[in-house]
XYZ file of C-alpha atoms in Angstrom:
284
model
C 24.438 0.279 -16.160
C 27.528 -1.057 -14.397
C 27.120 1.522 -11.645
C 23.537 0.363 -11.290
C 24.612 -3.243 -10.942
C 27.286 -2.274 -8.432
C 24.839 -0.352 -6.270
C 22.230 -3.097 -6.601
C 24.751 -5.644 -5.379
C 25.617 -3.435 -2.407
C 21.926 -3.125 -1.585
C 21.354 -6.871 -1.788
C 24.467 -7.548 0.287
C 23.202 -5.184 2.993
C 19.828 -6.877 3.131
C 21.338 -10.382 3.127
C 23.674 -9.420 5.973
C 20.788 -8.188 8.098
C 22.170 -4.651 8.203
C 18.865 -3.001 7.320
C 16.099 -2.029 9.736
C 13.309 -3.854 7.927
C 9.626 -2.966 8.309
C 7.683 -5.135 10.741
C 3.964 -5.963 10.898
C 2.073 -3.200 12.673
C 0.886 -4.520 16.003
C -1.948 -2.032 16.463
C -3.338 -2.801 13.021
C -3.088 -6.544 13.631
C -4.856 -6.203 16.969
C -7.667 -4.125 15.482
C -8.162 -6.592 12.650
C -8.262 -9.439 15.150
C -10.910 -7.686 17.223
C -13.174 -6.892 14.281
C -13.068 -10.464 12.942
C -15.426 -11.329 15.793
C -18.956 -10.418 14.648
C -19.773 -9.494 18.252
C -16.787 -7.180 18.710
C -17.045 -4.186 21.033
C -16.874 -0.919 19.071
C -15.696 0.887 22.193
C -12.613 -1.341 22.305
C -11.723 -0.287 18.753
C -12.326 3.375 19.577
C -10.205 3.163 22.725
C -7.244 1.609 20.907
C -7.260 4.172 18.102
C -7.738 7.084 20.498
C -4.477 6.283 22.286
C -2.526 7.791 19.363
C -2.972 11.530 18.800
C -1.614 11.405 15.234
C -3.987 8.604 14.287
C -6.881 10.436 15.875
C -6.122 13.617 13.943
C -5.894 11.774 10.612
C -9.102 9.846 11.165
C -10.996 12.989 12.148
C -9.638 14.737 9.044
C -10.978 11.968 6.820
C -14.276 11.692 8.674
C -14.862 15.403 8.107
C -13.875 15.330 4.434
C -16.346 16.293 1.720
C -16.373 12.710 0.465
C -18.416 11.558 3.459
C -20.782 14.509 3.139
C -21.418 15.024 6.832
C -23.483 18.052 7.837
C -22.022 18.286 11.318
C -18.416 18.286 12.455
C -17.004 15.007 13.751
C -15.002 15.684 16.898
C -14.242 12.247 18.362
C -13.024 8.870 17.160
C -16.297 7.332 18.289
C -18.227 9.776 16.126
C -15.899 8.875 13.248
C -16.559 5.171 13.800
C -20.287 5.817 13.563
C -19.837 7.891 10.393
C -17.429 5.515 8.627
C -18.228 2.155 10.182
C -15.764 0.063 12.173
C -14.248 -1.828 9.190
C -13.493 1.439 7.378
C -12.052 2.924 10.563
C -9.733 -0.064 10.905
C -8.563 0.183 7.284
C -7.790 3.879 7.625
C -5.942 3.145 10.858
C -3.843 0.562 9.024
C -3.026 3.151 6.354
C -2.090 5.823 8.862
C 0.156 3.522 10.879
C 1.864 1.983 7.845
C 2.665 5.426 6.445
C 5.013 5.970 9.378
C 7.400 3.346 7.970
C 7.972 5.368 4.810
C 10.745 7.614 6.113
C 14.465 7.944 5.350
C 17.289 10.134 6.630
C 18.984 10.755 3.279
C 17.712 13.832 1.441
C 18.708 12.153 -1.833
C 16.228 9.324 -1.193
C 13.303 11.374 0.094
C 11.926 12.047 -3.426
C 11.446 8.286 -3.897
C 9.690 7.589 -0.605
C 6.609 9.701 -1.311
C 5.769 7.966 -4.606
C 6.311 4.555 -2.999
C 3.797 5.396 -0.289
C 1.315 7.018 -2.669
C 1.316 3.868 -4.791
C 0.928 1.520 -1.817
C -2.010 3.537 -0.470
C -3.681 3.825 -3.881
C -3.442 0.102 -4.622
C -4.646 -0.822 -1.121
C -7.699 1.398 -1.464
C -8.229 0.374 -5.083
C -8.006 -3.362 -4.464
C -10.407 -3.133 -1.526
C -12.815 -1.020 -3.578
C -12.703 -3.484 -6.475
C -13.328 -6.421 -4.150
C -16.476 -4.778 -2.835
C -17.742 -3.613 -6.228
C -17.087 -6.929 -7.972
C -18.891 -9.075 -5.425
C -15.872 -10.306 -3.479
C -16.786 -8.618 -0.204
C -15.372 -11.565 1.730
C -11.958 -10.621 0.303
C -12.225 -6.887 0.924
C -9.942 -6.703 3.951
C -7.457 -9.154 2.448
C -7.397 -7.183 -0.817
C -6.737 -3.972 1.084
C -3.839 -5.451 3.066
C -2.421 -7.238 0.016
C -2.523 -3.979 -1.921
C -0.720 -2.189 0.876
C 2.018 -4.834 0.917
C 2.326 -5.663 -2.787
C 5.335 -3.396 -3.450
C 6.796 -3.320 0.056
C 10.043 -4.561 -1.454
C 10.530 -1.006 -2.699
C 10.566 0.164 0.915
C 13.122 -2.533 1.778
C 15.371 -1.295 -1.031
C 15.125 2.360 -0.056
C 15.857 1.485 3.585
C 18.981 -0.388 2.452
C 20.050 2.573 0.325
C 19.506 4.825 3.332
C 21.913 2.697 5.378
C 24.459 2.814 2.545
C 24.107 6.608 2.413
C 24.750 6.882 6.164
C 28.000 4.916 5.900
C 29.260 6.417 2.636
C 32.394 8.564 2.732
C 30.981 10.643 -0.119
C 27.336 11.690 -0.572
C 25.216 9.036 -2.241
C 24.260 10.000 -5.776
C 21.314 8.205 -7.280
C 19.232 9.363 -10.214
C 15.591 8.540 -10.740
C 16.515 6.190 -13.582
C 19.079 4.366 -11.445
C 16.613 3.973 -8.593
C 14.012 2.628 -11.022
C 16.565 0.142 -12.351
C 17.296 -1.134 -8.855
C 13.594 -1.139 -7.983
C 12.537 -3.119 -11.041
C 15.345 -5.620 -10.569
C 14.765 -6.441 -6.918
C 11.579 -5.093 -5.329
C 9.431 -8.191 -5.914
C 12.133 -10.576 -4.697
C 12.977 -8.577 -1.566
C 9.327 -7.908 -0.789
C 8.459 -11.581 -1.104
C 11.306 -12.553 1.232
C 10.185 -9.991 3.817
C 6.482 -10.853 3.826
C 7.243 -14.580 3.782
C 9.245 -14.077 6.991
C 6.228 -12.566 8.748
C 3.555 -14.622 10.467
C 0.952 -13.898 7.787
C -1.113 -16.146 5.511
C 0.932 -17.328 2.519
C -1.388 -15.558 0.090
C 0.122 -12.159 0.946
C 3.616 -13.274 -0.024
C 2.155 -14.782 -3.187
C 0.589 -11.431 -4.107
C 3.943 -9.689 -3.634
C 5.654 -12.285 -5.820
C 3.033 -12.717 -8.535
C 1.194 -9.427 -9.100
C 3.396 -8.592 -12.116
C 3.344 -12.128 -13.562
C 1.864 -12.338 -17.049
C 0.444 -15.865 -16.715
C -2.926 -15.664 -14.970
C -3.595 -19.394 -15.075
C -2.528 -20.124 -11.514
C -3.330 -16.733 -10.010
C -6.150 -16.404 -7.519
C -8.748 -13.671 -7.211
C -6.747 -11.749 -4.608
C -3.700 -11.431 -6.863
C -5.902 -10.324 -9.757
C -7.600 -7.645 -7.656
C -4.242 -6.208 -6.608
C -2.753 -6.498 -10.095
C -5.696 -4.641 -11.625
C -5.582 -1.854 -9.029
C -1.821 -1.669 -9.622
C -2.378 -1.173 -13.359
C -4.866 1.637 -12.736
C -2.399 3.383 -10.413
C 0.497 2.964 -12.842
C -1.547 4.384 -15.705
C -2.215 7.433 -13.521
C 1.532 7.751 -12.737
C 0.940 7.138 -9.042
C 4.216 5.676 -7.833
C 7.650 4.758 -9.167
C 6.391 2.748 -12.145
C 4.271 4.910 -14.421
C 2.927 3.624 -17.721
C 0.340 5.856 -19.416
C 0.055 3.315 -22.247
C -1.656 0.808 -19.949
C -5.341 0.165 -20.627
C -6.632 -1.510 -17.442
C -10.024 -2.289 -18.979
C -8.267 -4.383 -21.630
C -6.144 -6.279 -19.110
C -6.725 -9.982 -18.564
C -7.400 -9.296 -14.893
C -10.317 -7.042 -15.842
C -11.852 -9.749 -18.025
C -11.266 -12.458 -15.415
C -12.813 -10.387 -12.624
C -15.598 -8.894 -14.732
C -14.527 -5.270 -14.230
C -16.184 -2.952 -16.753
C -14.733 0.112 -18.471
C -17.089 2.348 -16.494
C -16.119 0.779 -13.177
C -12.399 1.202 -13.850
C -12.920 4.790 -15.012
C -14.683 5.484 -11.716
C -11.807 3.891 -9.816
C -9.307 6.019 -11.736
C -11.135 9.190 -10.698
C -11.155 8.080 -7.055
C -7.449 7.233 -7.069
C -6.558 10.528 -8.736
C -8.410 12.305 -5.954
C -6.521 10.291 -3.349
C -3.156 11.005 -4.975
C -3.908 14.720 -5.105
C -5.046 14.741 -1.496
C -8.614 15.782 -2.189
C -10.430 12.897 -0.536
C -10.144 9.321 0.617
C -12.737 6.875 -0.750
C -14.636 4.343 1.294
C -13.566 0.862 0.261
């Protein structure tokens, strides 16, 4: 435990000193979201922006041609993908693909933690957006998706700080899964809140990062509840750092508050399992 506290303090000192390359808001994603807020947006402008990046194009075409979308003919261009998926879905998948690029570290010791962090962020983003649509909160769908993507970004801040510590260490950094979880549970919400609060984003995103684990639902808005419920589904499925198979999302207060049924949450669990296992990506 003392070693955990010592390493946690070193991590927090690094972050406080500004010695960590922190994630920044993705400019392409922000631009795409800004364009599509206009009901008269030009689809060709969206297609042109996405097509500038070969990696993004490849990922979007992969998803567009997946069995989930059930297309009978091969999709070969981003424009064809936009027609198949719709512009809002194309933008959300672009956000996912670009954000994934932040989840990298140099230290081989830390690499096993980065994948689960990303898997959880992606699952909760997709899950929160899906819940918003299914529960009649379509006006919150994009916000729920982004909030889900950011809700545990403090974990990425911590692993980036540990990566910097590993680079400067005279001896190889040794960190067990249990020690990483201890550091993560102690600081990810605080560090994530500080990061998102520093960005030029609506306050509600920082509030989601801070409050999605809070037990008192009295002052929590719909957006926080959507993310918290998707988070519980993902944790029950062991998608991410925090797994808890004892969780029963359908019995959670968020489910009752939002009106999410057992059947709906079972369907979401199946979709998120498919995402985690790389079989398909659901439309949200």
